[in-house]
Coordinates of C-alpha atoms in Angstrom, one line a residue:
T276 CA 12.6 -18.1 -1.7
P277 CA 13.5 -20.6 1.0
N278 CA 12.1 -18.5 3.9
I279 CA 8.7 -17.9 2.3
D280 CA 8.6 -21.6 1.3
R281 CA 9.3 -22.4 4.9
L282 CA 6.4 -20.2 6.0
A283 CA 4.2 -22.1 3.6
R284 CA 5.3 -25.5 4.9
E285 CA 4.8 -24.5 8.6
G286 CA 1.5 -22.8 8.1
V287 CA -1.7 -22.8 6.1
Q288 CA -1.8 -21.9 2.4
L289 CA -4.8 -19.9 1.2
N290 CA -4.8 -20.7 -2.5
H291 CA -7.9 -18.7 -3.3
H292 CA -6.9 -15.5 -1.5
I293 CA -8.4 -12.3 -3.0
S294 CA -7.5 -8.6 -2.4
A295 CA -10.4 -6.1 -2.3
A296 CA -8.8 -3.9 -5.0
S297 CA -6.1 -4.3 -7.7
M298 CA -4.1 -1.2 -6.6
C299 CA -2.4 -0.4 -3.4
T300 CA -4.2 2.5 -1.6
P301 CA -7.7 1.1 -1.8
S302 CA -6.5 -2.5 -1.2
R303 CA -4.6 -1.5 2.0
A304 CA -7.6 0.5 3.2
A305 CA -9.8 -2.6 2.9
F306 CA -7.1 -4.7 4.6
L307 CA -6.9 -2.3 7.6
T308 CA -10.7 -1.9 8.0
G309 CA -12.2 -5.2 6.8
R310 CA -14.5 -3.2 4.5
Y311 CA -14.7 -2.7 0.7
P312 CA -12.9 0.6 -0.1
I313 CA -16.0 2.0 -1.6
R314 CA -17.5 2.1 1.9
S315 CA -14.7 4.3 3.3
G316 CA -14.4 6.5 0.2
M317 CA -10.9 5.2 -0.7
V318 CA -11.9 5.0 -4.3
S319 CA -12.0 7.2 -7.4
S320 CA -14.3 7.8 -10.4
L321 CA -11.3 9.2 -12.2
V322 CA -8.1 7.8 -13.7
G323 CA -6.0 8.0 -10.5
R324 CA -6.9 5.2 -8.1
V325 CA -4.1 5.7 -5.5
I326 CA -3.0 8.7 -3.5
I327 CA -0.8 10.4 -6.1
T328 CA 1.5 12.5 -3.9
L329 CA 2.3 13.4 -0.3
G330 CA 1.0 16.8 -1.3
A331 CA -2.6 15.4 -1.6
P332 CA -5.0 15.9 1.4
A333 CA -6.6 12.5 0.6
G334 CA -6.5 9.8 3.2
L335 CA -8.3 7.1 5.2
P336 CA -11.2 8.9 7.0
H337 CA -10.9 9.1 10.8
N338 CA -14.3 7.5 11.3
E339 CA -12.9 4.2 10.0
T340 CA -11.8 1.6 12.5
T341 CA -8.6 -0.4 11.8
F342 CA -7.6 -3.7 13.3
A343 CA -4.8 -1.8 15.0
D344 CA -7.5 0.2 16.8
L345 CA -9.1 -3.0 18.0
L346 CA -5.9 -4.6 19.2
K347 CA -4.7 -1.4 21.0
K348 CA -7.9 -1.5 23.0
Q349 CA -7.0 -5.1 24.0
G350 CA -3.6 -4.0 25.4
Y351 CA -1.5 -4.7 22.4
S352 CA 1.5 -2.6 21.4
T353 CA 1.1 -1.7 17.8
A354 CA 3.5 -0.7 15.0
V355 CA 3.5 -0.3 11.2
I356 CA 7.0 -0.4 9.6
G357 CA 7.4 0.2 5.9
K358 CA 4.9 1.5 3.3
W359 CA 1.8 3.4 4.5
H360 CA 0.2 5.1 1.5
Q361 CA -3.0 6.1 3.3
G362 CA -2.3 9.8 3.3
L363 CA -0.3 12.2 5.5
N364 CA -1.4 15.9 5.7
C365 CA -4.7 17.7 5.4
Q366 CA -4.3 21.4 5.9
S367 CA -0.6 22.1 6.5
R368 CA 2.6 20.3 5.9
H369 CA 2.9 19.7 9.7
D370 CA -0.6 18.5 10.7
Q371 CA 0.0 14.8 9.8
C372 CA -3.7 14.2 10.1
H373 CA -3.4 10.8 8.3
H374 CA -0.3 9.6 10.2
P375 CA -0.6 6.0 11.3
Y376 CA -0.8 7.3 14.9
H377 CA -4.4 8.3 14.1
Y378 CA -5.3 4.7 13.2
G379 CA -4.3 2.7 16.3
F380 CA -0.6 2.4 15.7
D381 CA 1.8 3.3 18.5
Y382 CA 5.0 3.4 16.4
F383 CA 5.8 4.1 12.7
Y384 CA 9.0 3.9 10.7
G385 CA 8.9 3.9 6.9
M386 CA 7.6 5.5 3.8
P387 CA 4.4 7.6 4.2
F388 CA 4.0 7.4 0.4
T389 CA 5.0 4.6 -1.9
L390 CA 7.9 3.7 -4.2
I391 CA 7.9 5.5 -7.6
D392 CA 10.4 5.4 -10.4
P393 CA 12.3 8.5 -9.4
C394 CA 13.0 7.0 -5.9
W395 CA 15.9 4.8 -7.3
P396 CA 18.6 5.0 -8.4
D397 CA 19.7 8.5 -7.2
P398 CA 23.4 9.0 -8.0
S399 CA 23.4 12.8 -7.2
R400 CA 21.9 12.7 -3.7
D401 CA 25.0 13.2 -1.6
T402 CA 26.2 16.1 -3.7
E403 CA 22.8 17.8 -3.4
L404 CA 22.8 17.4 0.4
A405 CA 26.2 19.1 0.6
I406 CA 25.2 22.0 -1.8
E407 CA 21.9 22.6 0.2
N408 CA 23.8 22.8 3.5
K409 CA 26.0 25.6 2.0
I410 CA 23.1 27.4 0.4
W411 CA 21.1 27.2 3.7
L412 CA 24.0 28.6 5.6
C413 CA 24.2 31.5 3.1
V414 CA 20.5 32.2 3.5
Q415 CA 20.9 32.2 7.3
L416 CA 23.8 34.6 7.2
V417 CA 22.1 37.0 4.8
T418 CA 18.9 36.9 6.8
I419 CA 20.8 37.7 10.0
A420 CA 22.7 40.5 8.2
A421 CA 19.4 42.0 6.9
L422 CA 17.8 41.9 10.3
T423 CA 20.8 43.4 12.0
L424 CA 21.0 46.3 9.5
T425 CA 17.2 46.9 9.7
L426 CA 17.4 47.2 13.5
A427 CA 20.5 49.4 13.3
K428 CA 18.9 51.7 10.8
L429 CA 15.7 52.0 12.8
S430 CA 17.8 52.8 15.9
G431 CA 19.7 55.5 14.1
L432 CA 23.0 53.7 14.6
I433 CA 23.9 53.6 10.9
C434 CA 22.9 55.4 7.8
L435 CA 22.3 53.3 4.7
P436 CA 19.6 53.2 2.0
W437 CA 16.6 51.0 2.4
S438 CA 17.2 49.7 -1.1
L439 CA 20.2 47.8 0.2
I440 CA 18.2 46.0 2.8
L441 CA 15.4 45.3 0.4
S442 CA 17.9 43.9 -2.1
M443 CA 19.2 41.5 0.6
I444 CA 15.6 40.3 1.3
L445 CA 14.9 39.9 -2.4
F446 CA 18.2 37.9 -2.7
I447 CA 17.0 35.5 0.0
F448 CA 13.6 35.0 -1.8
L449 CA 15.3 34.5 -5.2
L450 CA 17.7 32.0 -3.7
G451 CA 14.9 30.1 -2.1
Y452 CA 12.8 30.1 -5.2
S453 CA 15.7 29.1 -7.5
W454 CA 16.5 26.2 -5.1
F455 CA 12.9 25.0 -5.0
S456 CA 12.4 25.3 -8.8
S457 CA 15.4 23.2 -9.4
Y458 CA 13.9 20.3 -7.4
T459 CA 10.6 19.6 -9.2
S460 CA 11.1 15.8 -9.3
P461 CA 8.9 13.8 -7.0
L462 CA 12.2 12.3 -5.7
Y463 CA 12.6 15.2 -3.3
W464 CA 9.0 15.5 -2.1
D465 CA 7.6 11.9 -2.1
C466 CA 10.6 9.6 -1.7
L467 CA 11.2 10.1 2.0
L468 CA 11.4 8.1 5.3
M469 CA 9.9 9.0 8.7
R470 CA 10.5 7.7 12.2
E471 CA 7.4 8.5 14.3
H472 CA 6.6 12.1 13.3
D473 CA 10.0 13.1 12.1
I474 CA 11.5 12.9 8.6
T475 CA 14.8 11.0 8.7
E476 CA 15.7 11.0 5.0
Q477 CA 14.6 13.4 2.2
P478 CA 15.1 12.0 -0.3
M479 CA 15.6 8.5 0.9
K480 CA 18.4 6.2 0.0
A481 CA 16.0 3.5 -1.2
E482 CA 18.3 0.5 -1.4
R483 CA 19.2 0.7 2.3
A484 CA 15.7 1.4 3.5
G485 CA 14.7 -2.3 3.6
S486 CA 17.5 -3.3 5.9
I487 CA 16.8 -0.4 8.3
M488 CA 13.1 -1.5 8.3
V489 CA 14.1 -5.0 9.3
K490 CA 16.3 -3.7 12.2
E491 CA 13.4 -1.5 13.3
A492 CA 11.0 -4.5 13.2
I493 CA 13.3 -6.7 15.2
S494 CA 13.9 -3.9 17.7
F495 CA 10.2 -3.4 18.1
M496 CA 9.6 -7.1 18.8
E497 CA 12.4 -7.2 21.3
R498 CA 11.1 -4.2 23.2
H499 CA 7.6 -5.7 23.4
R500 CA 8.2 -9.4 23.6
K501 CA 7.0 -9.6 27.2
G502 CA 3.5 -8.5 26.2
P503 CA 1.1 -8.8 23.2
F504 CA 2.1 -6.9 20.1
L505 CA 0.9 -6.2 16.6
L506 CA 3.6 -5.6 13.9
V507 CA 2.5 -4.7 10.4
F508 CA 5.7 -5.1 8.3
S509 CA 4.9 -3.5 4.9
F510 CA 7.7 -4.3 2.5
L511 CA 8.9 -1.8 -0.1
H512 CA 9.8 -4.9 -2.1
V513 CA 8.8 -5.9 -4.8
H514 CA 7.5 -2.7 -6.2
V515 CA 9.1 -0.8 -9.0
P516 CA 11.7 0.6 -9.3
L517 CA 12.9 -2.4 -7.3
P518 CA 15.7 -0.8 -5.2
T519 CA 18.1 -3.7 -4.4
T520 CA 21.4 -3.8 -2.5
T521 CA 24.5 -4.8 -4.3
E522 CA 24.6 -8.0 -2.2
F523 CA 21.6 -9.3 -4.1
I524 CA 22.0 -7.7 -7.6
G525 CA 22.7 -10.4 -10.1
T526 CA 21.9 -13.4 -7.8
S527 CA 18.7 -14.6 -9.5
K528 CA 17.9 -16.1 -12.9
H529 CA 15.1 -13.6 -13.4
G530 CA 16.8 -10.2 -13.6
L531 CA 16.4 -7.3 -11.2
Y532 CA 12.9 -8.4 -10.2
G533 CA 14.1 -11.8 -9.2
D534 CA 17.0 -10.2 -7.3
N535 CA 14.5 -8.0 -5.4
V536 CA 12.3 -11.0 -4.6
Q537 CA 15.3 -12.9 -3.2
E538 CA 16.3 -9.9 -1.0
M539 CA 12.7 -9.7 0.3
D540 CA 12.8 -13.4 1.1
S541 CA 16.0 -12.9 3.2
M542 CA 14.2 -10.2 5.1
V543 CA 11.3 -12.6 5.8
G544 CA 13.9 -15.0 7.1
K545 CA 15.5 -12.5 9.5
I546 CA 12.1 -11.6 10.9
L547 CA 11.1 -15.2 11.4
N548 CA 14.5 -16.0 13.0
A549 CA 14.0 -13.1 15.4
I550 CA 10.6 -14.5 16.4
D551 CA 12.3 -17.8 17.2
D552 CA 15.2 -16.2 19.0
F553 CA 12.8 -14.2 21.3
G554 CA 11.0 -17.4 22.2
L555 CA 7.8 -16.2 20.5
R556 CA 7.3 -18.8 17.8
N557 CA 4.4 -20.7 19.4
H558 CA 2.7 -17.5 20.6
T559 CA 2.8 -15.5 17.3
L560 CA 0.5 -15.6 14.3
V561 CA 2.4 -14.7 11.2
Y562 CA 0.5 -13.7 8.0
F563 CA 2.1 -13.1 4.6
T564 CA 0.3 -11.6 1.6
S565 CA 0.4 -9.0 -1.2
D566 CA -2.0 -6.1 -1.8
H567 CA -2.5 -6.9 -5.5
G568 CA -1.2 -8.9 -8.4
G569 CA 2.0 -8.2 -10.5
H570 CA 2.2 -5.1 -12.7
L571 CA 2.5 -6.5 -16.2
E572 CA 3.1 -3.2 -17.9
A573 CA 6.2 -2.4 -15.8
Q574 CA 8.8 -3.2 -18.3
V575 CA 12.2 -1.8 -19.3
G576 CA 12.9 -2.9 -22.8
H577 CA 12.4 -6.7 -22.7
S578 CA 13.0 -6.8 -18.9
Q579 CA 9.9 -7.5 -16.8
R580 CA 10.0 -5.4 -13.7
G581 CA 6.5 -5.8 -12.3
G582 CA 6.3 -9.5 -11.6
W583 CA 4.4 -12.5 -13.1
N584 CA 0.9 -13.8 -12.3
G585 CA 1.3 -17.4 -13.5
I586 CA -1.8 -18.9 -15.0
Y587 CA -4.0 -16.0 -14.0
K588 CA -5.1 -13.5 -16.6
G589 CA -4.4 -9.8 -16.1
G590 CA -2.5 -7.9 -13.4
K591 CA -2.2 -4.8 -11.2
G592 CA -4.9 -2.3 -12.0
M593 CA -7.3 -4.9 -13.5
A594 CA -10.1 -5.2 -11.0
G595 CA -11.9 -8.2 -12.4
W596 CA -9.3 -10.5 -13.9
E597 CA -7.7 -12.9 -11.4
G598 CA -4.2 -11.7 -12.1
G599 CA -5.0 -8.4 -10.5
I600 CA -6.5 -9.6 -7.3
R601 CA -5.4 -13.2 -6.7
V602 CA -2.7 -12.9 -4.1
P603 CA -0.6 -15.2 -1.8
G604 CA -2.0 -16.0 1.6
L605 CA 0.1 -17.8 4.2
I606 CA -0.8 -18.0 7.9
R607 CA 1.4 -19.7 10.5
W608 CA 0.6 -20.2 14.2
P609 CA 2.3 -23.3 15.6
G610 CA 0.2 -25.3 17.9
R611 CA -3.0 -23.5 16.8
L612 CA -3.0 -24.1 13.0
P613 CA -2.1 -27.3 11.2
A614 CA 1.2 -27.1 9.3
G615 CA 1.0 -27.7 5.5
K616 CA -2.7 -27.4 5.2
V617 CA -4.0 -26.0 1.9
I618 CA -7.4 -24.3 1.6
E619 CA -9.0 -23.7 -1.8
E620 CA -12.0 -21.8 -0.5
P621 CA -12.4 -18.1 -1.4
T622 CA -10.9 -15.8 1.3
S623 CA -10.1 -12.1 1.4
L624 CA -7.5 -9.7 2.8
M625 CA -10.6 -8.1 4.5
D626 CA -10.8 -11.3 6.6
V627 CA -7.8 -10.2 8.6
F628 CA -9.8 -7.6 10.5
P629 CA -12.4 -9.9 12.1
T630 CA -9.8 -12.7 12.5
L631 CA -7.6 -10.5 14.6
A632 CA -10.6 -9.3 16.6
A633 CA -11.4 -12.9 17.3
V634 CA -7.9 -14.1 18.4
S635 CA -7.3 -11.0 20.5
G636 CA -10.7 -11.1 22.3
G637 CA -11.8 -7.9 20.7
M638 CA -15.2 -7.0 19.2
V639 CA -15.8 -5.8 15.6
P640 CA -17.8 -2.6 15.3
Q641 CA -21.5 -3.1 15.3
D642 CA -22.4 0.3 13.8
R643 CA -21.1 -0.5 10.2
V644 CA -20.9 -3.3 7.6
I645 CA -17.8 -5.5 8.0
D646 CA -17.2 -7.4 4.8
G647 CA -14.4 -9.6 6.1
R648 CA -15.1 -12.9 7.9
N649 CA -13.3 -14.6 10.8
L650 CA -11.0 -17.2 9.3
M651 CA -10.2 -19.1 12.4
P652 CA -12.9 -21.8 12.1
L653 CA -11.8 -22.4 8.5
L654 CA -8.1 -22.4 9.3
Q655 CA -8.6 -24.8 12.3
G656 CA -10.8 -27.2 10.3
E657 CA -14.0 -26.5 12.3
V658 CA -15.7 -25.7 9.1
Q659 CA -14.9 -26.7 5.5
R660 CA -16.6 -23.8 3.6
S661 CA -15.8 -20.2 3.4
E662 CA -18.3 -17.7 4.7
H663 CA -18.0 -15.7 1.6
E664 CA -20.8 -16.5 -0.7
F665 CA -20.3 -13.4 -2.8
L666 CA -17.2 -11.2 -3.3
F667 CA -17.5 -7.9 -5.3
H668 CA -14.6 -6.7 -7.4
Y669 CA -14.5 -2.9 -7.9
C670 CA -12.3 -0.8 -10.2
G671 CA -12.5 2.5 -8.4
V672 CA -16.3 3.1 -8.0
F673 CA -17.2 0.8 -10.9
L674 CA -18.2 -2.8 -10.2
H675 CA -16.4 -4.9 -12.7
A676 CA -17.0 -8.4 -11.6
V677 CA -18.6 -10.6 -8.9
R678 CA -17.6 -14.0 -7.5
W679 CA -20.2 -16.5 -6.3
H680 CA -19.5 -19.6 -4.4
P681 CA -22.9 -21.3 -3.9
K682 CA -23.4 -23.0 -0.5
D683 CA -24.4 -26.3 -2.1
S684 CA -21.8 -26.5 -4.8
E685 CA -18.0 -26.7 -5.3
A686 CA -18.2 -24.3 -8.2
V687 CA -16.9 -20.7 -8.0
W688 CA -18.7 -18.6 -10.6
K689 CA -17.2 -15.3 -11.8
V690 CA -19.4 -12.8 -13.6
H691 CA -17.7 -9.9 -15.5
Y692 CA -19.8 -6.8 -16.3
M693 CA -16.8 -4.8 -17.6
T694 CA -13.3 -5.7 -18.7
P695 CA -10.5 -3.5 -19.8
I696 CA -9.5 -3.2 -23.4
F697 CA -5.9 -4.4 -23.7
Q698 CA -3.6 -2.2 -25.9
P699 CA -2.0 -2.5 -28.3
P700 CA -4.3 -5.0 -30.0
G701 CA -3.2 -8.5 -29.3
A702 CA -1.5 -7.6 -26.0
Q703 CA -2.4 -9.1 -22.6
A704 CA -2.2 -5.8 -20.7
C705 CA -2.6 -2.1 -21.1
F706 CA 0.9 -1.1 -22.3
E707 CA -0.2 2.2 -23.9
T708 CA -1.8 3.6 -20.7
T709 CA 0.5 1.9 -18.2
Y710 CA -2.6 0.9 -16.1
C711 CA -5.9 -0.3 -17.4
R712 CA -8.9 2.0 -17.1
C713 CA -12.1 1.4 -15.2
S714 CA -14.6 3.0 -17.5
G715 CA -15.2 4.9 -20.7
N716 CA -14.0 3.9 -24.1
L717 CA -11.1 1.8 -22.8
V718 CA -13.4 -0.9 -21.3
T719 CA -15.8 -3.3 -22.8
Y720 CA -19.3 -3.4 -21.3
H721 CA -20.7 -7.0 -21.5
D722 CA -24.4 -7.7 -22.0
P723 CA -24.9 -10.4 -21.2
P724 CA -22.0 -10.5 -18.8
L725 CA -19.1 -12.9 -19.3
L726 CA -19.3 -16.0 -17.1
F727 CA -16.5 -18.3 -16.0
D728 CA -16.3 -21.2 -13.5
I729 CA -13.0 -20.4 -11.8
T730 CA -12.6 -23.9 -10.4
E731 CA -12.6 -25.4 -13.9
D732 CA -11.1 -22.4 -15.8
P733 CA -8.8 -20.4 -13.4
S734 CA -7.2 -18.7 -16.4
E735 CA -10.5 -17.3 -17.5
S736 CA -9.7 -18.3 -21.0
T737 CA -13.1 -19.6 -22.3
P738 CA -16.3 -17.7 -21.3
L739 CA -19.4 -19.9 -20.7
T740 CA -22.6 -19.4 -22.8
R741 CA -26.2 -20.5 -22.6
D742 CA -25.2 -23.2 -25.1
T743 CA -22.3 -24.6 -23.0
E744 CA -23.6 -24.0 -19.5
P745 CA -27.1 -25.1 -18.5
L746 CA -27.0 -22.9 -15.4
F747 CA -26.0 -19.7 -17.3
D748 CA -29.2 -17.8 -16.7
V749 CA -29.6 -18.9 -13.1
V750 CA -26.0 -17.8 -12.3
I751 CA -26.4 -14.4 -14.0
Q752 CA -29.7 -13.7 -12.3
T753 CA -28.6 -14.8 -8.9
V754 CA -25.5 -12.6 -9.0
A755 CA -27.6 -9.7 -10.3
N756 CA -29.9 -10.0 -7.3
A757 CA -26.8 -10.1 -5.0
V758 CA -25.5 -7.0 -6.6
R759 CA -28.8 -5.1 -6.0
E760 CA -28.7 -6.1 -2.3
H761 CA -25.1 -5.2 -2.0
E762 CA -25.6 -1.8 -3.5
K763 CA -28.3 -1.1 -0.9
S764 CA -25.7 -1.4 1.8
I765 CA -23.3 1.2 0.2
L766 CA -23.8 4.6 1.9
P767 CA -22.7 7.8 0.1
V768 CA -19.3 9.1 1.4
Q769 CA -16.7 11.6 0.1
Q770 CA -14.5 10.0 -2.6
Q771 CA -11.0 10.6 -1.2
L772 CA -9.2 9.6 -4.4
S773 CA -11.4 11.8 -6.6
E774 CA -12.2 14.9 -4.7
L775 CA -9.1 15.2 -2.6
N776 CA -6.4 13.6 -4.7
Y777 CA -4.6 16.7 -6.0
D778 CA -1.1 18.1 -5.4
N779 CA -0.9 20.9 -2.9
L780 CA 2.6 22.6 -2.6
W781 CA 1.9 23.6 1.0
L782 CA 1.1 20.1 2.1
K783 CA 4.4 18.6 1.0
P784 CA 6.4 17.5 4.0
C785 CA 9.8 19.2 4.6
C786 CA 12.7 18.0 6.7
G787 CA 14.0 21.5 7.3
V788 CA 12.8 25.1 6.6
F789 CA 10.9 25.1 3.3
P790 CA 12.1 24.9 0.6
F791 CA 15.5 23.7 2.1
C792 CA 14.1 20.2 2.8
L793 CA 16.9 17.8 2.1
C794 CA 18.3 15.8 5.0
D795 CA 19.9 12.5 6.0
M796 CA 19.6 11.6 9.7
E797 CA 20.3 7.9 9.1
G798 CA 23.8 8.3 7.9
S799 CA 26.0 5.5 6.7
T800 CA 25.4 3.5 9.9
S801 CA 21.8 3.6 10.7
A802 CA 20.7 3.6 14.4
V803 CA 17.5 2.0 15.4
G804 CA 15.2 4.4 17.3
A805 CA 14.2 3.2 20.7

């Protein structure tokens, strides 16, 4: 990964960087708003902890403020390109109430949902598009014929039985129903691309989406290089099913996952090179991260498709263990931030919100709790300690763990109240359920809680006890007091991912006239929208 490595050399490395959730929808909500997802309601008390389909009315509430909102008020042009996964429709398939435009973004190209296994590969896509075009033409001709015959009969121009006209109408409905019922796979309803408000591919050709996204990103920067801009480039890489172009398949030593990582790195390079080519290098803050850890359970046979979390225990879906929430953090700003600096202090994805407010001259909202902290003093060396004394680690609505970095100590304590039960016995992940659970009989409730010193035991391999740690009771009690104070600040809100996270047929987006929704407006040579 030469380009990501270059970014690390030229910028600041945040080696203790933490996401606010171990799954994408809540983590991204926290990233955008600077607030724990439980405050916005982007959480669940049930099994599903992400928006499960584009047919769900769930989404980031409109009363939340994103960093795009803040920067737009400061005169920035704003765009999000790539994965969104914060909802789309509320009451109809056209209302797009959760479109990025409602959250401070001026431009959007990408996936309103997220990659899922049916998205790639899709060998029958071109044939289906051709068949649908012919069936839709047939429906149009029969509809015109039925309308013409109805008008002619009502006008007395012809004499024919009503049963013939009704049969034609019934034929139209049967044709539509049979077409819809043959496309029950999420491929056709969730794997799609949009440019602004319009669907451009349904279903999407996943392996080419990344290259189109890069062209869109470069085009956006070129259009707005004369003024301030915010670009959130949200990679579809490196998420299963790992759609990868033939140019990169087989190029790594680590299978398809490695190939996909290397393709992502090349895209990082193209974006960084464009920043240089436009003369924006010294005026542009670049931030690189992930929304959660690798998905250990994503395997095909003996092939690991979900990544690797190094020395850290656990992975995606595990809210307390480091492997689920410890993520890369690279920030480059030549002339403003020292190159090659490494920071071991706890930081959070939520810190991006107040940091961007600070560098843009904006103000964070004063009418709500902001959990992120401005990183600039730490990045520039004005202070040596993180402002995060406590970080709270939720699994849905359930508090699984708390991190405490005392102001007068180098230690970072981690207290676990619940941990998932790995299955099958002896495994290091939840292979039988694909994702670990947050509550119920598939978690262990710890009393007393488990305690680790992350600075001494980053792998969380050996819990401390009263016999091995003299400060055990002090740490447990201090964290318990912090939890009580934290819980007082949590206001009741609607749980988007519990109450609204269900599939509604009439909310599913459609490129054409429902149910004839297949389309490809990108074609073999994709044009970048101006």
